[in-house]
CSV table of C-alpha atoms in Angstrom, one decimal:
chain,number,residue,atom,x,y,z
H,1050,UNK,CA,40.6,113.7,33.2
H,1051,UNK,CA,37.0,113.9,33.5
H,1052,UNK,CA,35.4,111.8,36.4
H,1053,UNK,CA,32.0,111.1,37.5
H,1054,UNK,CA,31.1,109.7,40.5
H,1055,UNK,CA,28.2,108.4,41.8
H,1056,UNK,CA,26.6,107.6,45.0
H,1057,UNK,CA,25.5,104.5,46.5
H,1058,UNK,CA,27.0,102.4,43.9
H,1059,UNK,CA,24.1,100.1,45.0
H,1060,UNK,CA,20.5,100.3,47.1
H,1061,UNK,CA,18.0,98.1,48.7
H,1062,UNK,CA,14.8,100.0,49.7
H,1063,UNK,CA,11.7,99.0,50.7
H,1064,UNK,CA,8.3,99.8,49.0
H,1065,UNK,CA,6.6,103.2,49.7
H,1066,UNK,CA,10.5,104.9,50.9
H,1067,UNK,CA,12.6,107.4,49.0
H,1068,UNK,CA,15.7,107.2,47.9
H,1069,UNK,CA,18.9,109.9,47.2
H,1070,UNK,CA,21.1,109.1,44.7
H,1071,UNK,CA,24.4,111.9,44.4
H,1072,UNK,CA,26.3,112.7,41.5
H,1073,UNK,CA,29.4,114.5,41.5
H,1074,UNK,CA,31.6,115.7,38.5
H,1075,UNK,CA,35.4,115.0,40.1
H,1076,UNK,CA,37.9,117.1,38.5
H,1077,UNK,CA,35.5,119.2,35.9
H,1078,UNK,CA,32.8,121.8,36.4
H,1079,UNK,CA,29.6,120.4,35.0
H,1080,UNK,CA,27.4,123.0,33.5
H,1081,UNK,CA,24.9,120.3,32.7
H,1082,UNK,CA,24.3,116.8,34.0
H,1083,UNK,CA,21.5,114.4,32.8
H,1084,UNK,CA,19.8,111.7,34.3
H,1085,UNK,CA,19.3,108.1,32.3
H,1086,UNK,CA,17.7,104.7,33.4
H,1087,UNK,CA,18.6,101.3,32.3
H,1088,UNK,CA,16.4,98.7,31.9
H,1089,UNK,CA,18.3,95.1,31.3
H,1090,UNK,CA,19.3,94.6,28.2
H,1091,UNK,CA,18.0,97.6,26.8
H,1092,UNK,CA,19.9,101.2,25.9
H,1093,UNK,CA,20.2,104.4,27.9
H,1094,UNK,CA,16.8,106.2,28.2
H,1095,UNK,CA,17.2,110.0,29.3
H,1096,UNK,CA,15.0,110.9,32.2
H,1097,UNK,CA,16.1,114.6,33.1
H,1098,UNK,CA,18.8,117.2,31.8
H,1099,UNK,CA,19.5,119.9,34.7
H,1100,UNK,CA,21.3,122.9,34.6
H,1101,UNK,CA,23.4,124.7,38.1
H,1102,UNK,CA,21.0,127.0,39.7
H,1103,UNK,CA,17.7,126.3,37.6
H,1104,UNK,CA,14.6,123.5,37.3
H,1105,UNK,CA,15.6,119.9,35.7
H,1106,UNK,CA,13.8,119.3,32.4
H,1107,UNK,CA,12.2,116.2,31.8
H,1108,UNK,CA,11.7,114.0,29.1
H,1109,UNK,CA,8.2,113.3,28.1
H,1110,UNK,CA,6.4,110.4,30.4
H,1111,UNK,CA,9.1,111.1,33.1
H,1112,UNK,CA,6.9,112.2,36.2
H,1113,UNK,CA,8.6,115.3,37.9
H,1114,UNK,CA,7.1,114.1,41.0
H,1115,UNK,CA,8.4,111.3,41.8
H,1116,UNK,CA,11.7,111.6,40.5
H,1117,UNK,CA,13.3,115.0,41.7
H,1118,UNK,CA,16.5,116.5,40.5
H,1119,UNK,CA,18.7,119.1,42.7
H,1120,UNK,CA,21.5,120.3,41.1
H,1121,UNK,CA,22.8,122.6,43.6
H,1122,UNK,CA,26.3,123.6,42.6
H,1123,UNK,CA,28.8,122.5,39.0
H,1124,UNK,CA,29.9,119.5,40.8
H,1125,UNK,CA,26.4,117.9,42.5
H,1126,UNK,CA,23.6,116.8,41.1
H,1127,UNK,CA,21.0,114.7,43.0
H,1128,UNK,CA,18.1,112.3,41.8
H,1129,UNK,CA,15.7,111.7,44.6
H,1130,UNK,CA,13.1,109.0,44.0
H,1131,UNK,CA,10.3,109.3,45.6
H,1132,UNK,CA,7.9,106.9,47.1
H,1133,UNK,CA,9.8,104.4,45.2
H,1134,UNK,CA,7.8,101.1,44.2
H,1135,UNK,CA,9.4,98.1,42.8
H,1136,UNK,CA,8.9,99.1,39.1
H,1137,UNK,CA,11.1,102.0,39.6
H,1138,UNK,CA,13.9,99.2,40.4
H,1139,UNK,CA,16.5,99.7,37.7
H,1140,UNK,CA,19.9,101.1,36.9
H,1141,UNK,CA,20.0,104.7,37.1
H,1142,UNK,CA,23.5,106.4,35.3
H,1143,UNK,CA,24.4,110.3,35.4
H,1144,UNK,CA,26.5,111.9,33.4
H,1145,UNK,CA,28.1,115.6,32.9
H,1146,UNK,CA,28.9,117.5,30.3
H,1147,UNK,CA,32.0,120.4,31.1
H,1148,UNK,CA,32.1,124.1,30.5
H,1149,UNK,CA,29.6,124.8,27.0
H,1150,UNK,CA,33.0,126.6,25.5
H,1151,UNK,CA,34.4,123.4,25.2
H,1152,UNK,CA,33.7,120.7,22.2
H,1153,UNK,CA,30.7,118.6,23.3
H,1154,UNK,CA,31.3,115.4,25.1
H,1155,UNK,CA,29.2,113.7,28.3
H,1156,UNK,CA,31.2,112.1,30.8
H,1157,UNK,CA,29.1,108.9,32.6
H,1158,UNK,CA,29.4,107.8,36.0
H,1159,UNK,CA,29.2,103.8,37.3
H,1160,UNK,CA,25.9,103.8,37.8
H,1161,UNK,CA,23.6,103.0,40.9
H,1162,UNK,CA,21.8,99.9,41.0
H,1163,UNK,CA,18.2,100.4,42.9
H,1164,UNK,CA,15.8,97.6,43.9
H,1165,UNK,CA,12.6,98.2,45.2
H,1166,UNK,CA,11.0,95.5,47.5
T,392,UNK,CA,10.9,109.9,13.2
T,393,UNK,CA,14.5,110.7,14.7
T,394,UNK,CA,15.8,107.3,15.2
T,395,UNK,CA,19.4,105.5,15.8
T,396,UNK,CA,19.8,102.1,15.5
T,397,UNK,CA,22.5,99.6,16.2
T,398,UNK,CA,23.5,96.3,14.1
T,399,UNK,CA,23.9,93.2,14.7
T,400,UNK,CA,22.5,93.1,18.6
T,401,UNK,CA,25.0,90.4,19.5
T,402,UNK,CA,28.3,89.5,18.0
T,403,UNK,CA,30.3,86.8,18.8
T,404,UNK,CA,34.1,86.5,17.6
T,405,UNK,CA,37.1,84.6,18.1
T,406,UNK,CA,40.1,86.3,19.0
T,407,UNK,CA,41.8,87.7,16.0
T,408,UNK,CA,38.8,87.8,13.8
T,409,UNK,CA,38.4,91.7,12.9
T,410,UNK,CA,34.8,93.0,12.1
T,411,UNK,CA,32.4,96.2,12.3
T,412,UNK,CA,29.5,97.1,14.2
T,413,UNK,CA,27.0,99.2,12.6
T,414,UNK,CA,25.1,102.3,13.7
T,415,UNK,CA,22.2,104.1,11.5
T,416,UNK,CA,20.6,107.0,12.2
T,417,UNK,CA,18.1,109.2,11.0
T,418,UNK,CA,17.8,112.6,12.3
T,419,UNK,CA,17.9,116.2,11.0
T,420,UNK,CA,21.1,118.1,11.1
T,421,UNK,CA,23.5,115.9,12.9
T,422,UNK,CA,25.7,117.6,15.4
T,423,UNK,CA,27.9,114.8,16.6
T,424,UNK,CA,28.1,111.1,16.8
T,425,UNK,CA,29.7,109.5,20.0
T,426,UNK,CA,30.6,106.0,20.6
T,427,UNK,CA,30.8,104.5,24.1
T,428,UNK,CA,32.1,101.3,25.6
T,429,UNK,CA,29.9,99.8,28.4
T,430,UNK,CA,30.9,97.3,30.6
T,431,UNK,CA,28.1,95.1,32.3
T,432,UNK,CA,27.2,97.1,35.4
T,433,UNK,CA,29.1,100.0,34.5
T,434,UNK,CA,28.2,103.4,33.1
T,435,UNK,CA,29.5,103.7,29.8
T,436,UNK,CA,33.0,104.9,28.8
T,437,UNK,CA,33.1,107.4,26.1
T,438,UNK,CA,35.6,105.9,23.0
T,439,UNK,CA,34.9,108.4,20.0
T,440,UNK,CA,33.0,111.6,18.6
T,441,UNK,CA,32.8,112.3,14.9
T,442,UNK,CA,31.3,115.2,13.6
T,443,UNK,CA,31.2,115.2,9.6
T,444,UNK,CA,30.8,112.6,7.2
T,445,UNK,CA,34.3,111.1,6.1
T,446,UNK,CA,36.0,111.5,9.0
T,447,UNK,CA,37.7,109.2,10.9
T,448,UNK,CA,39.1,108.3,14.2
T,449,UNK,CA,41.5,105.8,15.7
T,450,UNK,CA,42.4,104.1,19.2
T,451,UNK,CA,44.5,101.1,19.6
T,452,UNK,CA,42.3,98.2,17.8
T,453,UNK,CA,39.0,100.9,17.2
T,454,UNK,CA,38.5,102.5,14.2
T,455,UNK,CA,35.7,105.2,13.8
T,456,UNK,CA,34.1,106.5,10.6
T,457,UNK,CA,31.0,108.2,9.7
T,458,UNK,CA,28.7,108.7,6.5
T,459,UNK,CA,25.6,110.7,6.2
T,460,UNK,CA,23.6,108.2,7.0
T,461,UNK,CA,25.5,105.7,9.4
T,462,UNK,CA,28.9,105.0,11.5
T,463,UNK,CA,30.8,101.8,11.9
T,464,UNK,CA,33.4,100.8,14.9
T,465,UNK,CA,35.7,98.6,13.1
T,466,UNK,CA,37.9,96.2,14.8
T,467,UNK,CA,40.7,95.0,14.2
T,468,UNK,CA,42.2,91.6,15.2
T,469,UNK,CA,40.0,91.4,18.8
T,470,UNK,CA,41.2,90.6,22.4
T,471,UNK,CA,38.7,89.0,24.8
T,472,UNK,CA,39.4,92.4,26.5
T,473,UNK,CA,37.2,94.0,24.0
T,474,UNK,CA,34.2,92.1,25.0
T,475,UNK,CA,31.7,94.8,26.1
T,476,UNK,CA,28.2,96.6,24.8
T,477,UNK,CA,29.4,99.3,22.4
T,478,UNK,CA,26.6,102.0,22.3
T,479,UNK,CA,26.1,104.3,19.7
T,480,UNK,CA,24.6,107.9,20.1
T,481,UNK,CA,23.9,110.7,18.5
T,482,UNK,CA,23.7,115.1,19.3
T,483,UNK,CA,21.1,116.5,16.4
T,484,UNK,CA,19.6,119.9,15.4
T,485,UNK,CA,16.2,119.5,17.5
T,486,UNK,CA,17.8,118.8,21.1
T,487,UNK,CA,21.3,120.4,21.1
T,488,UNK,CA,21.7,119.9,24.5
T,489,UNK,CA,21.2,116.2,24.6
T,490,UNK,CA,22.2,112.6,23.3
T,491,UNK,CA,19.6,110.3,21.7
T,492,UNK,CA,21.6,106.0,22.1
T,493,UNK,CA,20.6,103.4,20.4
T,494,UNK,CA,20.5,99.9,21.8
T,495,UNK,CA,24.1,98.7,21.6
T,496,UNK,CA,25.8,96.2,20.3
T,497,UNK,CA,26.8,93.3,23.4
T,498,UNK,CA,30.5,92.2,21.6
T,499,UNK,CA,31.8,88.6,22.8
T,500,UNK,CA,35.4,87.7,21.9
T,501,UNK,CA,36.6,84.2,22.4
T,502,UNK,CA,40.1,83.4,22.9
C-alpha cells in the first residue's frame, strides 16, 4: 500500500495565529512530498516540493514566509502557516512520492480543511 | 505555454450510459500522465499513469488511453458510485520532479 496521512483533518483558527499541519507517509519512505492548496471548485495548485533533510522549494507567488515547510525525516512533512488571515482559509492536500528508484507516482493524503476567522 | 486542460467541466449521466472525459495538454517532452479520482473533501485517489502514446490501461469500468496530444477516461456502463471529480495531470521535461493538474472533471451519475 501507499498511505498518506494528514493532520488535523480539519482547523478553526483565529486571525493573526499560526497553524501546524503534519503529514506522514504510512507504510512508504517518502523521498519527496509536495504541498497543494484547493480553492473550491478549482484544481490542485502546488505550493511547495520538499525534499528529507534540505529547504522546500516554492512555486512562484508562494511566500516562504508565511507558509513554512519542515520535512524532518522520510515519513513527516510539516506546513506551518503563519500569521494565518482569513484568505489563507482553504484546503490544503500533501502528497509523497516513494523511493526515486521506483516508477513515478504521488500518493495524496485527505486533506486539511483551514478556516481563518 | 505548458497547459493541461480538462473537458467537459461537469457531466451528468444516467446510470448505464457509458462516455469519456477529455484531457489536453500541451507541454514539451511528456514524462507521464496520471489520472486521479477525487471525492468532495477528500485528497485525490490516484486511478492511472500512462507514459507513451497508444497505450492503454484498464480497472473495472475505467479505461485509460493516451495520444500525443490528449488522454481520455472512458467509462463504461456507470454506477452512481462513480460520481466524483476525475482530475487529470501531467509529469513533463521542464519540472521532472513535479505534477502540473488540470481542473477536473465533477462526474454525476444518476441511478
Amino acid at each position: 500500500g501507499a498511505v498518506v496521512s494528514q493532520h488535523p483533518s480539519r482547523v478553526i483558527c483565529k486571525s493573526g495565529t499560526s497553524v501546524k499541519i503534519e503529514c506522514r507517509s504510512l507504510d512508504f519512505q517518502a523521498t519527496t512530498m509536495f504541498w497543494y492548496r484547493q480553492f473550491p471548485k478549482q484544481s490542485l495548485m502546488l505550493m511547495a516540493t520538499s525534499n528529507e533533510g534540505s529547504k522546500a522549494t516554492y512555486e512562484q507567488g508562494v511566500e516562504k514566509d508565511k507558509f513554512l515547510i519542515n520535512h524532518a525525516s522520510l515519513t513527516l512533512s510539516t506546513l506551518t502557516v503563519t500569521s494565518a488571515h482569513p484568505e489563507d482559509s482553504s484546503f490544503y492536500i500533501c502528497s509523497a512520492r516513494k523511493d526515486s528508484r521506483v516508477p513515478y507516482e504521488q500518493y495524496f493524503g485527505p486533506g486539511t480543511r483551514l478556516t481563518v476567522t | 505555454e505548458d497547459q493541461v486542460t480538462q473537458s467537459p467541466e461537469a457531466l451528468r449521466l444516467q446510470e448505464g450510459e457509458s462516455s469519456s472525459l477529455n484531457c489536453s495538454y500541451t507541454v514539451s517532452g511528456l514524462r507521464g500522465l496520471f489520472w486521479y479520482r477525487q471525492d468532495p473533501g477528500k485528497g485525490p485517489e490516484f486511478l492511472f499513469t500512462l507514459y507513451s502514446a497508444g497505450e492503454e490501461k484498464e480497472k473495472e469500468r475505467l479505461k485509460a488511453t493516451l495520444t500525443k496530444k490528449e488522454s481520455f477516461l472512458h467509462i463504461t456502463a456507470p454506477k452512481p458510485e462513480d460520481s466524483a471529480t476525475y482530475l487529470c495531470a501531467v509529469r513533463y521535461g521542464g519540472a521532472t520532479n513535479k505534477l502540473i493538474f488540470g481542473t477536473g472533471t465533477l462526474l454525476a451519475v444518476q441511478p
